[in-house]
Amino acid sequence: MPTDQPQPAFVLVRPQMGENIGAAARAMWNFGLDRMRLVAPRDGWPNEKASAMASGAGRLLDEAQLCDAFPDSVADCTYVLATTARPRGLTKPVLSPERAMRIAAEKIAAGEKVAVIFGPERAGLENEEIARANAIISVPVNPGFASLNLAQCVLLVAYEWMRQTGEVVHEEIATGRTGWAVAAEIDALADHYEETLDRAGFFFPETKADSMKVNLRNLWSRMALTQADVRMLHGILRQMVRWKQRGD
Amino acid sequence: MPTDQPQPAFVLVRPQMGENIGAAARAMWNFGLDRMRLVAPRDGWPNEKASAMASGAGRLLDEAQLCDAFPDSVADCTYVLATTARPRGLTKPVLSPERAMRIAAEKIAAGEKVAVIFGPERAGLENEEIARANAIISVPVNPGFASLNLAQCVLLVAYEWMRQTGEVVHEEIATGRTGWAVAAEIDALADHYEETLDRAGFFFPETKADSMKVNLRNLWSRMALTQADVRMLHGILRQMVRWKQRGD
């Protein structure tokens, strides 16, 4: 069963290798997309190599909408985006993947149907296919080396769809099963070290002792310690004292 | 020769299949990155399968820095990012690829050396390797289907590096070899159609003629026509008139 998440259809036009169809399905499903359409796959359909490659994303292949001719594959869509390296002399908006998926998300939210079309592995889309699209998506690659394969192109567009519509957490700190230490715990740690190191004769010469103590206290505060870290640092010091006392 | 563009090094730690090393090189070079480091590749180095897969990006393999042990591979770096699906209980910042490459770009611009490390295909990085990193990059994939392979992970991080540092044009209109029509040209086109269609008896009934003329004029203005489009639309109408006059 397809997800009920509104989303663009990804249309593979005359794909050649079954493996690439399977890899494209995986790339889509990595970012939650599951509406694939296929126009005249070269080696027929269904395709064993596609299924073998798709593994966990095989459902997308089973549910893929198969069309004989390209116009049928986008007949129900109000906005069609063609992925192609070069605009090839047609007057047409050329969008970055980011901008294209932002527009697609807005149109889909407004109830429109959007398709993204991908050409066959070697030749790419025909000019007459591109002419039926509303805009072109061009991935901004190294002009001296543009070698994205079909599944990679699908991956990058699907990634941008997720970026534009998903709730991406840009930065968080995983702390495992422990919480951050509070200031009182950091103070107690600093006191423990200061007192023990004082007895050990660490703060020497005496003229520098005060600034050494400030620097050490500053280090603990700067470190963003968890409660587990604080326990470990106490333990280290206690063990050093025990070792000294054992005298071996 | 490496490019002189300041950039992060991409470190593949114990990569297994030569093909994946080659595919990673291609993925990097697609986005202008060419500093690869390799830690103990399983099948030795150099690797024929890696070279065969890298094709146009083979230079990256020739220039790759080979290390026996992981710590050597990042010894000169002030900031190390580890790509991994899950933080696995270590207290560590977890960044989106976007945020990670923004931070990397800022640090590199300030003269720091940054590495991004990628684990072996199946097992991923060891916890003790992740512990040496300053932060984790986690690609926000479908939680029900996270199946990015090594080269795809490299591709997405390299793409984000380009997005954060390149000059991405988000929207432009390619017009081929023609320019946009100016208002006077659109007016002349509208006049041509209005006058000819008036003679042809198109604006009927007379009570609706004025609003039909306004709607037609509005259509031309809305279409964002090039000068070549305008010439073609004039030509269509002239030819229809000629055809009528021929009377065949």
XYZ file of C-alpha atoms in Angstrom:
496
model
C 0.000 0.000 0.000
C 1.368 3.453 -0.913
C 1.832 5.927 1.917
C -0.845 8.610 2.146
C 1.730 11.407 2.233
C 1.076 13.852 -0.677
C 4.178 13.821 -2.844
C 5.459 14.113 -6.415
C 5.486 11.095 -8.734
C 8.943 10.143 -10.030
C 8.738 9.044 -13.669
C 11.560 6.987 -15.195
C 11.342 7.411 -18.965
C 12.594 4.434 -21.010
C 14.982 3.188 -18.283
C 17.455 0.622 -19.590
C 19.025 -1.476 -16.819
C 16.738 -3.205 -14.332
C 19.382 -2.647 -11.638
C 19.019 1.108 -12.079
C 15.242 0.952 -11.699
C 15.719 -0.994 -8.470
C 18.372 1.443 -7.228
C 16.077 4.370 -8.053
C 13.298 2.752 -5.994
C 15.673 2.423 -3.029
C 16.815 6.022 -3.432
C 13.196 7.244 -3.398
C 12.140 5.166 -0.408
C 15.166 6.324 1.596
C 13.424 9.697 1.651
C 9.854 8.424 2.013
C 8.813 8.723 -1.646
C 6.843 5.797 -3.072
C 5.067 6.876 -6.273
C 7.072 5.542 -9.181
C 5.942 5.587 -12.796
C 7.701 3.791 -15.615
C 7.555 4.590 -19.308
C 8.460 1.708 -21.619
C 11.309 0.091 -19.649
C 13.722 -1.362 -22.224
C 13.798 -4.905 -20.857
C 10.051 -5.229 -20.211
C 8.186 -5.286 -16.931
C 8.277 -6.766 -14.330
C 12.050 -7.093 -14.253
C 13.868 -9.556 -12.011
C 17.063 -7.525 -11.780
C 15.060 -4.494 -10.679
C 13.393 -6.505 -7.920
C 16.686 -8.021 -6.767
C 18.285 -4.569 -6.492
C 15.298 -2.896 -4.834
C 15.192 -5.391 -1.923
C 13.463 -3.471 0.878
C 11.880 -1.043 -1.602
C 10.357 -3.723 -3.840
C 6.842 -2.518 -3.013
C 7.512 0.611 -5.114
C 8.136 -1.591 -8.156
C 5.007 -3.689 -7.544
C 2.923 -0.544 -7.302
C 4.671 1.339 -10.129
C 2.362 2.727 -12.785
C 3.448 1.429 -16.186
C 2.873 3.518 -19.345
C 3.658 2.855 -22.978
C 4.058 6.472 -23.977
C 5.568 9.389 -22.123
C 2.549 11.753 -22.399
C 0.347 9.204 -20.584
C 2.742 9.136 -17.653
C 2.174 12.801 -16.819
C -1.351 13.212 -18.223
C -2.883 13.896 -14.771
C -0.180 16.345 -13.617
C -0.425 20.135 -13.534
C 3.308 20.686 -13.070
C 6.054 18.608 -14.634
C 9.771 18.949 -13.830
C 12.362 17.468 -16.204
C 15.783 16.519 -14.881
C 18.462 17.236 -17.438
C 22.015 18.461 -17.494
C 21.577 21.150 -20.130
C 18.516 23.139 -21.242
C 19.427 22.499 -24.918
C 18.115 25.698 -26.459
C 14.529 25.518 -25.167
C 13.128 28.547 -23.373
C 12.331 27.116 -19.981
C 12.924 27.909 -16.312
C 15.988 26.082 -14.966
C 15.765 25.320 -11.244
C 18.173 23.991 -8.635
C 16.919 20.758 -6.975
C 16.324 22.808 -3.832
C 14.196 25.461 -5.570
C 12.352 22.821 -7.638
C 11.327 20.804 -4.575
C 10.285 23.981 -2.747
C 7.965 24.844 -5.673
C 6.749 21.225 -5.865
C 5.971 21.231 -2.135
C 3.988 24.475 -2.449
C 2.023 23.233 -5.448
C 1.295 19.863 -3.839
C 0.175 21.590 -0.641
C -2.238 23.593 -2.829
C -3.667 20.364 -4.239
C -1.741 20.207 -7.542
C -0.246 17.021 -8.962
C 3.475 17.168 -9.682
C 5.749 14.786 -11.595
C 9.534 14.703 -11.854
C 10.772 12.977 -15.003
C 14.146 11.258 -15.432
C 15.530 10.234 -18.826
C 17.178 6.989 -19.889
C 20.695 6.285 -18.586
C 22.782 7.270 -21.596
C 20.824 9.604 -23.827
C 18.719 11.479 -21.286
C 15.336 12.947 -22.141
C 14.415 13.872 -25.722
C 13.886 17.540 -26.513
C 10.209 16.886 -27.243
C 9.814 15.413 -23.766
C 11.565 18.352 -22.155
C 9.284 20.665 -24.171
C 6.284 19.167 -22.329
C 7.747 19.993 -18.930
C 7.013 23.223 -17.076
C 10.560 23.593 -15.814
C 13.950 21.923 -15.775
C 15.864 20.694 -12.728
C 19.609 21.000 -13.150
C 21.864 19.617 -10.398
C 24.731 22.074 -9.867
C 27.651 19.696 -10.431
C 31.335 20.279 -11.169
C 31.233 21.634 -14.743
C 34.399 19.662 -15.479
C 32.913 16.361 -14.283
C 29.171 15.783 -14.382
C 28.671 12.037 -14.079
C 25.595 11.480 -11.938
C 23.891 8.205 -12.741
C 20.121 7.706 -12.767
C 19.782 6.511 -9.169
C 22.097 9.281 -7.904
C 20.003 11.911 -9.645
C 16.849 10.382 -8.120
C 18.615 10.320 -4.729
C 19.528 14.012 -4.783
C 16.051 15.164 -5.856
C 14.417 12.873 -3.255
C 16.829 14.226 -0.612
C 15.794 17.777 -1.494
C 12.113 16.787 -1.255
C 12.782 15.536 2.260
C 14.781 18.676 3.089
C 11.948 20.936 1.931
C 9.118 18.994 3.573
C 10.521 16.904 6.421
C 11.320 18.111 9.889
C 15.096 18.015 9.703
C 16.859 18.443 13.028
C 20.023 20.335 12.141
C 21.818 20.027 15.435
C 21.228 18.197 18.645
C 23.444 16.573 21.212
C 22.931 12.935 21.913
C 23.820 12.258 25.549
C 23.179 8.539 25.717
C 21.508 7.582 28.985
C 22.898 10.468 31.040
C 22.006 14.138 31.521
C 24.115 17.283 31.531
C 25.890 18.098 34.769
C 24.566 21.154 36.619
C 26.836 23.947 37.843
C 26.865 22.631 41.431
C 28.183 19.282 40.188
C 30.885 21.018 38.145
C 31.807 23.104 41.201
C 32.105 19.988 43.357
C 34.316 18.378 40.709
C 36.509 21.481 40.518
C 36.800 21.544 44.322
C 37.736 17.861 44.433
C 40.547 18.346 41.871
C 41.774 21.609 43.360
C 41.988 20.232 46.867
C 43.609 16.934 45.922
C 46.102 18.522 43.513
C 46.964 21.068 46.189
C 47.933 18.233 48.543
C 49.873 16.607 45.687
C 51.925 19.786 45.183
C 50.642 20.442 41.660
C 50.123 24.207 42.014
C 53.753 25.238 41.830
C 55.406 27.744 41.938
C 53.168 29.461 44.470
C 53.195 32.735 42.513
C 51.391 30.970 39.711
C 49.048 28.869 41.853
C 46.067 31.230 41.635
C 46.086 31.499 37.880
C 46.606 27.751 37.538
C 43.521 27.195 39.693
C 41.461 29.592 37.598
C 42.565 27.905 34.395
C 41.674 24.472 35.740
C 38.234 25.634 36.887
C 37.716 27.217 33.467
C 38.578 23.941 31.763
C 35.853 22.019 33.628
C 33.244 24.647 32.819
C 34.169 24.762 29.162
C 33.913 21.035 28.616
C 30.131 20.545 28.544
C 30.269 17.555 30.874
C 27.527 15.025 31.456
C 26.769 13.603 34.881
C 28.444 10.361 33.748
C 31.563 12.322 32.735
C 31.654 13.993 36.166
C 31.396 10.626 37.929
C 34.242 9.284 35.789
C 36.479 12.278 36.508
C 35.870 11.944 40.266
C 36.665 8.240 39.959
C 39.937 8.875 38.116
C 41.195 11.132 40.874
C 40.072 8.865 43.726
C 41.834 5.939 42.054
C 45.087 7.909 41.662
C 44.988 8.702 45.384
C 44.312 5.050 46.238
C 47.201 3.925 44.028
C 49.565 6.368 45.749
C 48.366 5.136 49.150
C 48.962 1.503 48.180
C 52.523 2.587 47.570
C 53.377 -0.146 45.050
C 47.342 17.731 -9.338
C 44.790 18.448 -6.595
C 42.707 21.600 -6.979
C 43.767 24.513 -4.777
C 40.252 24.993 -3.409
C 40.286 24.688 0.421
C 38.033 21.774 1.308
C 37.499 18.920 3.747
C 39.289 15.593 3.299
C 36.972 12.602 2.875
C 38.364 9.576 4.716
C 37.148 6.075 3.822
C 37.887 3.834 6.799
C 38.553 0.166 5.935
C 36.506 0.246 2.709
C 35.780 -3.242 1.377
C 34.823 -3.238 -2.314
C 37.088 -1.489 -4.799
C 34.013 -0.512 -6.822
C 32.710 1.476 -3.868
C 35.992 3.343 -3.489
C 35.819 4.247 -7.181
C 32.161 5.281 -6.906
C 32.998 7.424 -3.870
C 35.734 9.168 -5.879
C 33.240 9.948 -8.658
C 30.681 11.200 -6.136
C 33.283 13.546 -4.593
C 34.557 14.907 -7.888
C 30.997 15.562 -9.109
C 30.961 18.310 -6.501
C 34.565 19.451 -6.913
C 36.068 17.595 -3.948
C 39.392 15.840 -4.570
C 41.071 15.084 -1.221
C 40.522 11.420 -0.512
C 42.191 9.463 2.287
C 42.040 5.710 2.694
C 42.528 3.691 5.862
C 43.496 0.045 5.323
C 41.365 -0.806 2.278
C 40.437 -4.485 2.608
C 41.723 -5.599 -0.791
C 44.977 -3.651 -0.740
C 46.006 -0.603 -2.706
C 46.063 0.298 -5.555
C 42.908 -1.547 -6.570
C 41.998 -2.236 -10.207
C 38.259 -2.358 -9.607
C 38.406 1.017 -7.885
C 40.225 2.531 -10.876
C 37.813 0.965 -13.374
C 34.809 2.398 -11.537
C 36.331 5.837 -10.944
C 36.979 6.460 -14.672
C 37.045 10.276 -14.974
C 37.801 10.668 -11.269
C 40.803 8.304 -11.248
C 43.139 11.145 -10.301
C 41.561 11.181 -6.819
C 42.622 7.563 -6.317
C 46.161 8.200 -7.567
C 46.513 11.109 -5.175
C 44.695 9.446 -2.244
C 46.595 9.454 1.035
C 46.926 5.903 2.315
C 47.089 5.182 6.060
C 47.444 1.952 8.015
C 45.649 3.151 11.110
C 42.656 5.414 11.502
C 44.243 7.935 13.924
C 46.960 8.708 11.331
C 44.346 9.610 8.760
C 43.010 12.526 10.789
C 46.163 13.385 12.767
C 46.495 16.824 11.101
C 42.807 17.803 11.449
C 41.286 20.139 14.036
C 37.715 19.071 13.345
C 36.552 15.576 12.470
C 33.022 14.648 11.418
C 31.905 11.010 11.545
C 29.085 9.816 9.304
C 26.953 7.265 11.063
C 23.311 6.313 11.231
C 22.979 6.270 14.992
C 24.956 7.998 17.761
C 25.164 4.704 19.718
C 25.180 6.059 23.233
C 28.131 8.454 22.915
C 27.637 12.038 24.028
C 28.301 13.928 20.824
C 26.699 16.645 18.673
C 24.600 15.122 15.861
C 24.417 17.347 12.779
C 22.405 17.273 9.564
C 24.627 17.146 6.435
C 23.614 20.740 5.767
C 24.588 22.016 9.205
C 27.782 19.929 9.211
C 28.995 21.348 5.899
C 28.096 24.891 6.994
C 30.291 24.417 10.094
C 33.028 22.777 7.992
C 32.972 25.683 5.532
C 33.292 28.210 8.363
C 36.145 26.332 10.004
C 37.991 25.853 6.716
C 37.550 29.536 5.874
C 39.174 30.267 9.267
C 42.157 28.093 8.323
C 41.211 24.872 10.132
C 41.630 21.412 8.652
C 38.483 19.326 8.523
C 37.964 15.624 7.785
C 34.756 13.685 7.167
C 35.079 9.982 7.942
C 33.011 7.181 6.401
C 32.941 3.640 7.807
C 33.183 0.313 5.989
C 30.188 -0.776 3.910
C 28.512 -3.214 6.287
C 29.590 -2.537 9.821
C 30.078 1.234 9.737
C 32.536 3.003 12.023
C 33.605 1.490 15.335
C 32.557 3.289 18.505
C 36.196 4.055 19.307
C 36.538 5.777 15.947
C 33.362 7.784 16.478
C 34.697 8.752 19.926
C 37.627 10.504 18.202
C 35.299 12.670 16.096
C 34.125 16.106 17.168
C 30.611 15.580 15.823
C 28.412 13.114 13.990
C 26.708 13.629 10.631
C 23.392 11.836 10.402
C 21.518 11.908 7.079
C 17.798 12.356 7.829
C 16.449 9.300 6.008
C 13.128 7.466 6.200
C 13.295 5.833 9.659
C 11.578 2.764 8.183
C 14.138 2.390 5.382
C 17.677 3.667 5.804
C 19.752 1.970 3.131
C 22.261 4.510 1.856
C 25.384 2.873 0.519
C 28.901 4.268 0.926
C 29.014 6.217 -2.356
C 25.506 7.617 -1.802
C 26.482 8.861 1.632
C 29.610 10.456 0.136
C 27.436 11.957 -2.627
C 24.978 13.616 -0.243
C 27.692 15.108 1.979
C 29.637 16.319 -1.095
C 26.421 17.816 -2.496
C 25.885 19.706 0.763
C 29.484 20.972 0.659
C 28.765 22.370 -2.799
C 25.441 23.821 -1.631
C 27.115 25.586 1.295
C 30.116 26.890 -0.621
C 29.285 27.018 -4.331
C 27.348 29.707 -6.099
C 24.160 27.795 -6.778
C 21.766 29.538 -9.162
C 18.342 28.576 -7.857
C 16.261 29.854 -10.734
C 16.992 31.261 -14.119
C 15.282 31.070 -17.456
C 17.257 29.707 -20.338
C 16.067 31.428 -23.511
C 18.242 29.698 -26.091
C 19.497 32.175 -28.697
C 16.601 34.622 -28.406
C 15.675 37.412 -26.000
C 12.443 38.312 -24.241
C 9.878 40.242 -26.273
C 9.344 43.858 -25.169
C 5.886 45.285 -24.504
C 5.736 47.014 -27.902
C 6.289 43.655 -29.621
C 3.560 42.031 -27.521
C 1.241 44.945 -28.369
C 1.920 44.541 -32.084
C 1.218 40.818 -31.812
C -2.041 41.455 -29.944
C -3.061 44.024 -32.585
C -2.287 41.592 -35.393
C -4.442 38.843 -33.836
C -7.250 41.196 -32.843
C -7.513 42.770 -36.287
C -7.299 39.506 -38.227
C -9.700 37.643 -35.943
C -12.107 40.585 -36.184
C -12.150 40.183 -39.972
C -12.593 36.402 -39.523
C -15.694 36.968 -37.363
C -14.157 35.472 -34.221
C -15.417 38.100 -31.748
C -19.030 36.963 -31.618
C -21.613 37.725 -30.261
C -20.950 41.460 -30.378
C -22.023 41.926 -26.744
C -19.092 39.757 -25.660
C -16.545 41.087 -28.178
C -14.929 43.595 -25.811
C -14.326 41.123 -23.023
C -13.058 38.514 -25.486
C -10.524 41.068 -26.781
C -9.357 41.881 -23.253
C -8.947 38.196 -22.408
C -6.934 37.566 -25.567
C -4.660 40.548 -24.879
C -4.239 39.299 -21.309
C -3.221 35.871 -22.597
C -0.329 37.275 -24.666
C 0.949 39.365 -21.781
C 0.788 36.480 -19.354
C 2.775 34.080 -21.520
C 6.314 35.428 -21.063
C 7.056 35.273 -24.796
C 10.459 35.460 -26.402
C 11.072 37.365 -29.630
C 11.253 34.001 -31.413
C 7.844 33.041 -29.968
C 6.365 36.333 -31.181
C 7.726 35.767 -34.708
C 6.248 32.250 -34.723
C 2.824 33.461 -33.547
C 2.777 36.165 -36.266
C 3.766 33.479 -38.782
C 0.978 31.109 -37.704
C -1.661 33.772 -38.263
C -0.233 34.946 -41.618
C -0.151 31.348 -42.820
C -3.790 30.756 -41.809
C -4.779 33.828 -43.810
C -2.742 32.661 -46.825
C -4.335 29.202 -46.610
C -7.810 30.769 -46.571
C -6.894 32.955 -49.559
C -5.614 29.935 -51.528
C -9.129 28.512 -51.042
C -8.072 24.852 -51.323
